[in-house]
Coordinates of C-alpha atoms and ligand atoms in Angstrom, one line a residue:
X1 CA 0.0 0.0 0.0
X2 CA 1.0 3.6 -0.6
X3 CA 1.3 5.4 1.6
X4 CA -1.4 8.8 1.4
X5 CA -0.3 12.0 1.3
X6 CA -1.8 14.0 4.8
X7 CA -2.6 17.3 4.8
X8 CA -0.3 19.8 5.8
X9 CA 0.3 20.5 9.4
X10 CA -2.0 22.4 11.0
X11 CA -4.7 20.6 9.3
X12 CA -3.5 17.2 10.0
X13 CA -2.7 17.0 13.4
X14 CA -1.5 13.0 14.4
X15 CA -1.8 13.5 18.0
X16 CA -5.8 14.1 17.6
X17 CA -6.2 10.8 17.3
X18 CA -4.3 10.1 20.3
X19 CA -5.6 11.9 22.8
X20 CA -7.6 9.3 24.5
X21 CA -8.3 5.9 25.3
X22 CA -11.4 5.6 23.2
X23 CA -9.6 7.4 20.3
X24 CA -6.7 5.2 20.3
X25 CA -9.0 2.2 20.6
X26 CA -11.1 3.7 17.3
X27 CA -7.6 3.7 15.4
X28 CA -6.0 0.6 16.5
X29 CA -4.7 -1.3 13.3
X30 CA -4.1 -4.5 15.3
X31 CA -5.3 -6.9 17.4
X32 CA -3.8 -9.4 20.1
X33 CA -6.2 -11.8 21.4
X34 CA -5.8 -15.3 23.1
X35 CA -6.8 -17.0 20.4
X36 CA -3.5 -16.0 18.4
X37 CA -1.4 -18.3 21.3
X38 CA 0.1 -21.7 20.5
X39 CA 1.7 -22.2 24.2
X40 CA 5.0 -24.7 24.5
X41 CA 5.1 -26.7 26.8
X42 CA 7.7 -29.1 28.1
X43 CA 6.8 -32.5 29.2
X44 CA 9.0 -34.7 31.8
X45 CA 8.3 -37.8 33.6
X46 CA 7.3 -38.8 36.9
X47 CA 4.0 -37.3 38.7
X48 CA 3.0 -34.1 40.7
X49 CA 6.4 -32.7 39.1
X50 CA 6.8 -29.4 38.2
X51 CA 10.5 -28.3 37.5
X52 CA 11.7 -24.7 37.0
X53 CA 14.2 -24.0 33.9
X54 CA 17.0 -21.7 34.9
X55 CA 17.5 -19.9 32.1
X56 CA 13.9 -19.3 31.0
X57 CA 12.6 -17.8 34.5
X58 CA 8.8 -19.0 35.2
X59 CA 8.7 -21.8 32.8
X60 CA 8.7 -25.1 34.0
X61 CA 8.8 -28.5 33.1
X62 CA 5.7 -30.7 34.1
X63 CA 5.2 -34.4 34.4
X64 CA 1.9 -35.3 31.8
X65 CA -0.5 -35.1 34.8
X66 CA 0.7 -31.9 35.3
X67 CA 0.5 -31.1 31.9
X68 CA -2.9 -32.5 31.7
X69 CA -4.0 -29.5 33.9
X70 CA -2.0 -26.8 32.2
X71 CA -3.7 -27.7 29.1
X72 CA -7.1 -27.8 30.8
X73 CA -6.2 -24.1 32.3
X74 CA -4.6 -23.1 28.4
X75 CA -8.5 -24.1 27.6
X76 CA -9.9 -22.1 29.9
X77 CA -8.0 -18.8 29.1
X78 CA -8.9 -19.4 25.4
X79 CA -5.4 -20.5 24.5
X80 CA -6.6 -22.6 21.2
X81 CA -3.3 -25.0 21.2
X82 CA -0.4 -26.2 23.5
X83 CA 2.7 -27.3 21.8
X84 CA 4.7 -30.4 23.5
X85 CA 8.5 -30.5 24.1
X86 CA 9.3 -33.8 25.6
X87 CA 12.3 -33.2 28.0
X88 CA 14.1 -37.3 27.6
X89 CA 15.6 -39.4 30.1
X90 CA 19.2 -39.3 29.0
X91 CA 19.2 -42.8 28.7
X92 CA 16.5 -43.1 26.0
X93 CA 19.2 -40.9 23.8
X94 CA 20.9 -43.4 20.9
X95 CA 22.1 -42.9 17.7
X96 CA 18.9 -45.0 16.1
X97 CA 16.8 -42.2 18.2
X98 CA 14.0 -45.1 18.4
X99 CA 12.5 -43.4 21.1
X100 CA 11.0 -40.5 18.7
X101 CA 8.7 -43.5 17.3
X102 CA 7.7 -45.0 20.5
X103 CA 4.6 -45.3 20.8
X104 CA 4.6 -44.7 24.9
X105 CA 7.2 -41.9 24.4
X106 CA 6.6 -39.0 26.8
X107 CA 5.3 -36.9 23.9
X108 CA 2.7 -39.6 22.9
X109 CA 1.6 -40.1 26.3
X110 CA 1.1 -36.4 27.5
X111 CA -0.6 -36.0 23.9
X112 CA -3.4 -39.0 24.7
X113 CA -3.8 -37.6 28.3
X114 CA -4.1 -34.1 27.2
X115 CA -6.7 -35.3 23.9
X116 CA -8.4 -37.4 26.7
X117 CA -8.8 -34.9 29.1
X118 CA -9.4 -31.8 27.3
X119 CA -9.9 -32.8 23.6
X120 CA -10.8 -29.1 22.7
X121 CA -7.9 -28.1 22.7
X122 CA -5.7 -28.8 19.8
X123 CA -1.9 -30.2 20.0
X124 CA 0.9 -29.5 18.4
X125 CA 3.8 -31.8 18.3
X126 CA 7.4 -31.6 17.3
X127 CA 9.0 -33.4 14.7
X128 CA 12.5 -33.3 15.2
X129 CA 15.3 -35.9 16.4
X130 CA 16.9 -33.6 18.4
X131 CA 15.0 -34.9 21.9
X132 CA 16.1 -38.4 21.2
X133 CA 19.5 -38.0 19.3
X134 CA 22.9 -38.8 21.8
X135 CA 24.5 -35.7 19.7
X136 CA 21.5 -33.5 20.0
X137 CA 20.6 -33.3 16.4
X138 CA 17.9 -33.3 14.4
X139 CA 18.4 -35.5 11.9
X140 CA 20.9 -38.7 11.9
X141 CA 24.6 -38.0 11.9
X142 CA 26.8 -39.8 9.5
X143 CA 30.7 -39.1 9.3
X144 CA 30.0 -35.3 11.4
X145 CA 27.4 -34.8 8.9
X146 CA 23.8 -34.3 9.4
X147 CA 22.0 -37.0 6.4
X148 CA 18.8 -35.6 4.7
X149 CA 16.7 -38.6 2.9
X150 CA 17.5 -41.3 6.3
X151 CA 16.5 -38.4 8.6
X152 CA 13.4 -37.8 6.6
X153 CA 12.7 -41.4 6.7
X154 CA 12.8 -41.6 10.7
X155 CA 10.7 -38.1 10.9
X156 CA 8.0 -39.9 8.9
X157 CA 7.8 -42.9 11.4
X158 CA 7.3 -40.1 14.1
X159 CA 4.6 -38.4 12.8
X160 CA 3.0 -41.2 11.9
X161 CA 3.3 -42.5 15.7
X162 CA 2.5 -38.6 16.9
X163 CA -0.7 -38.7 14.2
X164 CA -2.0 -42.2 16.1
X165 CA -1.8 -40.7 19.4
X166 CA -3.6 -37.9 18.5
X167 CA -1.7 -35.0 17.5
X168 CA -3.9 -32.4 15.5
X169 CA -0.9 -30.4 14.3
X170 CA 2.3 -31.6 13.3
X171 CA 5.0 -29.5 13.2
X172 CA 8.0 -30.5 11.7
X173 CA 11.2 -28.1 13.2
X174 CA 14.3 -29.7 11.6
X175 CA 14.7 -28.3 8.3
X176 CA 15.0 -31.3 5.8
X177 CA 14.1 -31.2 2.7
X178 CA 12.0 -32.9 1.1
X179 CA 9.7 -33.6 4.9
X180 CA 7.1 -31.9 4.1
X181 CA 6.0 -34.1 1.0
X182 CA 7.1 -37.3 2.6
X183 CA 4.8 -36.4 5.7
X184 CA 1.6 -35.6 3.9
X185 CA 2.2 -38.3 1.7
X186 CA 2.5 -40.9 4.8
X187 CA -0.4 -39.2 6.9
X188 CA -2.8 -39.6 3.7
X189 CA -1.8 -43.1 3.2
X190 CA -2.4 -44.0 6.9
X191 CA -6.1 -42.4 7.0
X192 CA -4.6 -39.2 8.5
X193 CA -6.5 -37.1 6.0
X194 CA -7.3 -33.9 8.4
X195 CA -3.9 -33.9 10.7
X196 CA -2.5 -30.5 9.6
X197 CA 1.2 -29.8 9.0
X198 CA 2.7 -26.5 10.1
X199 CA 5.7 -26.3 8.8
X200 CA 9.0 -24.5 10.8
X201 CA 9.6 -23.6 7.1
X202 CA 11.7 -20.3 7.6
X203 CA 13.9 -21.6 10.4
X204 CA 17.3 -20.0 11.0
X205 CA 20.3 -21.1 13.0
X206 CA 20.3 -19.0 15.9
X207 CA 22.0 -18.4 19.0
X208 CA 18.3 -17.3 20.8
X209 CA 17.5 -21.0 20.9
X210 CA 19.9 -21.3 23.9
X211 CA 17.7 -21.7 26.6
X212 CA 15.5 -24.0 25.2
X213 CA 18.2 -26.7 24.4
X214 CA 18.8 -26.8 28.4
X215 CA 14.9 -27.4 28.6
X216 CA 14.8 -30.5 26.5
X217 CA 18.4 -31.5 28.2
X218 CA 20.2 -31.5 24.5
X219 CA 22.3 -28.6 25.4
X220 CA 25.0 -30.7 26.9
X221 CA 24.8 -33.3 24.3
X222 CA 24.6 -30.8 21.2
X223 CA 27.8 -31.5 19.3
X224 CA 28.8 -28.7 16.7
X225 CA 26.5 -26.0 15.1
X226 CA 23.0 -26.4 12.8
X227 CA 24.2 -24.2 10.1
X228 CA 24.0 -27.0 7.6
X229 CA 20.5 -27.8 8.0
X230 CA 19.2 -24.4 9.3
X231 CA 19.2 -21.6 7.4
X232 CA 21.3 -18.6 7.6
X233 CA 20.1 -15.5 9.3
X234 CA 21.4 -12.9 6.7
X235 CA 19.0 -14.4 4.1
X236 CA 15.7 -13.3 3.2
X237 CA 14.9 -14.5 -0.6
X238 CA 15.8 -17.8 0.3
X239 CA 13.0 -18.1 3.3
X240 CA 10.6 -17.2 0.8
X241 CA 11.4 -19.9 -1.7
X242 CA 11.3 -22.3 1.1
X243 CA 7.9 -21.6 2.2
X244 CA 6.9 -21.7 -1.4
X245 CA 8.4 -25.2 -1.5
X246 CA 6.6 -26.4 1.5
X247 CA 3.3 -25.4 0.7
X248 CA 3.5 -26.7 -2.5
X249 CA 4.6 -30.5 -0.9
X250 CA 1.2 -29.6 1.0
X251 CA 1.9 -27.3 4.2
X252 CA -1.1 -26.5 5.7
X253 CA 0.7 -23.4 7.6
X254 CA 4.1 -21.9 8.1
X255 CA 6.0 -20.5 10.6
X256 CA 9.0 -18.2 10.8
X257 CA 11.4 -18.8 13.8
X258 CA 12.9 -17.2 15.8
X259 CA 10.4 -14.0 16.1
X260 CA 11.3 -10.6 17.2
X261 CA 15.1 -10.7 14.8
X262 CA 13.0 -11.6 12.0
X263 CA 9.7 -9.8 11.7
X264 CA 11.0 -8.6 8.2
X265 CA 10.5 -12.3 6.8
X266 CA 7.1 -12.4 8.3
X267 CA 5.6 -9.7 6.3
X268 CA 6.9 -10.7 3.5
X269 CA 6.0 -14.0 3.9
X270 CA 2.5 -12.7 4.6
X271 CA 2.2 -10.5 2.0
X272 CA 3.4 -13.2 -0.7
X273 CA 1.9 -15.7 0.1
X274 CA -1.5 -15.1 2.1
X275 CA -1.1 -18.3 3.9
X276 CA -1.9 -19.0 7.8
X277 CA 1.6 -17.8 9.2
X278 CA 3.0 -18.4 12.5
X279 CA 6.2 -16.6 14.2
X280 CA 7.4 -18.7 17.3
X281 CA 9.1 -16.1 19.9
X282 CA 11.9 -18.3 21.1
X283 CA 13.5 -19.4 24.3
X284 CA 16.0 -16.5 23.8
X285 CA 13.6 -14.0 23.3
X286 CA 11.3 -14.8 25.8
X287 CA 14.7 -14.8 28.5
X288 CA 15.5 -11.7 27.3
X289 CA 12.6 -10.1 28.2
X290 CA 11.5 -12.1 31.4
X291 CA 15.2 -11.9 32.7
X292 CA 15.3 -8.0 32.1
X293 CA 11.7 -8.2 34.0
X294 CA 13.2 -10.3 37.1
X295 CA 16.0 -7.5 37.6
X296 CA 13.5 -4.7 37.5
X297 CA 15.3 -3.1 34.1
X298 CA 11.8 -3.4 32.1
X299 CA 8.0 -3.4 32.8
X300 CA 7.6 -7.3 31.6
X301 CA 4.2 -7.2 31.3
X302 CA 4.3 -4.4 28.9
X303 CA 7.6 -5.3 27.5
X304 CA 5.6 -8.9 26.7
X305 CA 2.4 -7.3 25.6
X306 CA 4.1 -4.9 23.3
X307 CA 6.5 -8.0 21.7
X308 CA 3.4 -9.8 21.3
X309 CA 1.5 -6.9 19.6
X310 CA 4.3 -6.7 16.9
X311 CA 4.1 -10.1 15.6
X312 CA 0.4 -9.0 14.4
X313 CA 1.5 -5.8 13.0
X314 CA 3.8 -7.8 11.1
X315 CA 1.1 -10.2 9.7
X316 CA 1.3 -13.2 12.1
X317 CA -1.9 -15.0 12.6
X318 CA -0.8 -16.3 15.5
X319 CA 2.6 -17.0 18.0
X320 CA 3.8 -19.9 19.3
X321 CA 5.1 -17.8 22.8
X322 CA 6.1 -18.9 26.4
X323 CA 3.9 -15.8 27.2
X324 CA 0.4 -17.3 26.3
X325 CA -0.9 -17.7 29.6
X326 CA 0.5 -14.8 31.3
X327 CA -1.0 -12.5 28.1
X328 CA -4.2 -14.3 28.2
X329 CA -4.9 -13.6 31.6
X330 CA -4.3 -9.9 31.1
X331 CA -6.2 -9.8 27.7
X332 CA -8.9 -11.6 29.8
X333 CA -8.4 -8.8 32.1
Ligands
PBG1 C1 14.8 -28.4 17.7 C2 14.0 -27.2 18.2 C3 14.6 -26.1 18.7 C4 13.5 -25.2 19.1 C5 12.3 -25.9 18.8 N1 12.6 -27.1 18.2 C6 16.0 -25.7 18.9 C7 17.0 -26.0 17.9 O1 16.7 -26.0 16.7 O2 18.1 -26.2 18.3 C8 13.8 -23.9 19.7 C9 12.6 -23.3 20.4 C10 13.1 -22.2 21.4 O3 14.2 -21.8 21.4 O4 12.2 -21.7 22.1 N2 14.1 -29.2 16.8

């Protein structure tokens, strides 16, 4: 859009329109509402546990019962979707990352408890090898080298085992190529017709995703960097032409990640493509702002708010963000 020409000053005064609440309300261009949250959440094992993470302050980790009611309180805010990060016993880590298809894996189980308990709310689960892999990848590594088409082949059998437990979103955050298509094709063929794909399709290798690698426990185990899988964050043209590659293997919805660094690839996915888009305010970002917050240096519930608010302006439909329940409850008031 052009931008119009406004009358010269006196007659076009900005601050008319911002003299008061109700003004400012009558102008607003965006809108944040609960329904734009897809909450992570990390899952651990055991019962009645609820673990805090260090470097992400008020996040915790929660044992599927616990989990169970998190979901059921997501519901009740209006939060439309929780998003499940299984934190893994160390000793379910191999090379043959078996675990990611396990049936009773800790992501499979929280997802049946959570569709049991509250089966209004949808679930979103990761596809990834990363929780499962002994060098905290996400695909298989072969001579220190990260293998597309045997990765793809493993990510398949854990969608698959995600899709039977009863995963209503599948998102897929470890940058093969070539997933996208194999997934749809395998979720049709196995009577999966309506599980959607969300695909991390704009995915960068970033140092914001710190904290979150000490969530799921691969920190320690991470050996080497993501750059050949993930993409590079001085590139724009090339996260378009990925998004246009996923939706044509038959994405249902993409995301951009990290957030806040990269709002510039979120309009213009937006405005290119039209399609259901999704920024996912990372670990990093959200310990930016909540750590600031905990040493009195920002307002965190405005700092938070405001973050939140930009992702819309920007043409998200919706954020995957630590934040959901806090900002629901204010946006509930
Ligand atoms: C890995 C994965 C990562 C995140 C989500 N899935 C980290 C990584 O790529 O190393 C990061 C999320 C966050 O930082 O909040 N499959």
């Amino acid at each position: 859009m052009k931008t119009p020409l406004a009358a010269p000053f006196p007659a076009s005064r900005f601050r008319r329109l911002r003299q008061t609440p109700a003004l400012r309300d009558l102008v607003r261009e965006t809108t944040l509402s609960t329904g734009d949250f897809i909450w992570p959440v990390f899952v651990r094992d055991g019962t009645g546990v609820e673990e805090p993470i260090a470097s992400m302050p008020g996040v915790i980790r929660r044992s599927v019962d616990k989990i169970v009611e998190a979901a059921r309180e997501a519901h009740a805010l209006g939060i439309p979707a929780v998003c499940l990060f299984p934190y893994t016993d160390p000793a379910l880590k191999t090379e043959d990352c078996a675990e990611a298809w396990n049936p009773e894996n800790l992501s499979n189980r929280a997802t049946r408890a959570i569709k049991d308990a509250v089966p209004d709310i949808a679930v979103m689960t990761d596809v990834a090898l990363d929780p499962y892999n002994i060098n905290g990848h996400d695909g298989f590594v072969e001579d220190g080298y990260v293998v597309n088409d045997r990765t793809v082949e493993a990510l398949v059998k854990q969608a698959l085992s995600q899709a039977r437990a009863g995963s209503d979103i599948i998102g897929p955050s470890d940058m093969m190529d070539g997933r996208i298509g194999a997934l749809r094709q395998a979720l049709e063929g196995a009577g999966h017709q309506n599980v959607t794909l969300l695909s991390y399709a704009a995915k960068y290798a970033s140092a914001f995703y710190g904290p979150f690698r000490d969530a799921v426990g691969a920190s320690g185990a991470l050996k080497g960097d993501k750059k050949t899988y993930q993409m590079d964050p001085a590139n724009s043209d090339e996260a378009m032409r990925l998004i246009a590659r996923d939706l044509s293997e038959g994405a249902d919805m993409v995301m951009v990640k990290p957030g806040m660094p990269y709002l510039d690839i979120c309009r213009r996915a937006k405005d290119t493509f039209g399609v259901p888009t999704y920024a996912y305010q990372v670990s990093g970002e959200y310990a930016m702002i909540a750590g600031a917050a905990e040493r009195g240096w920002i307002d965190g519930e405005k700092a938070m708010l405001e973050s939140l608010t930009a992702f819309r302006r920007a043409g998200c439909d919706g954020i995957l963000t630590y934040f959901a329940p806090a900002a629901a409850r204010i946006l509930n008031g």
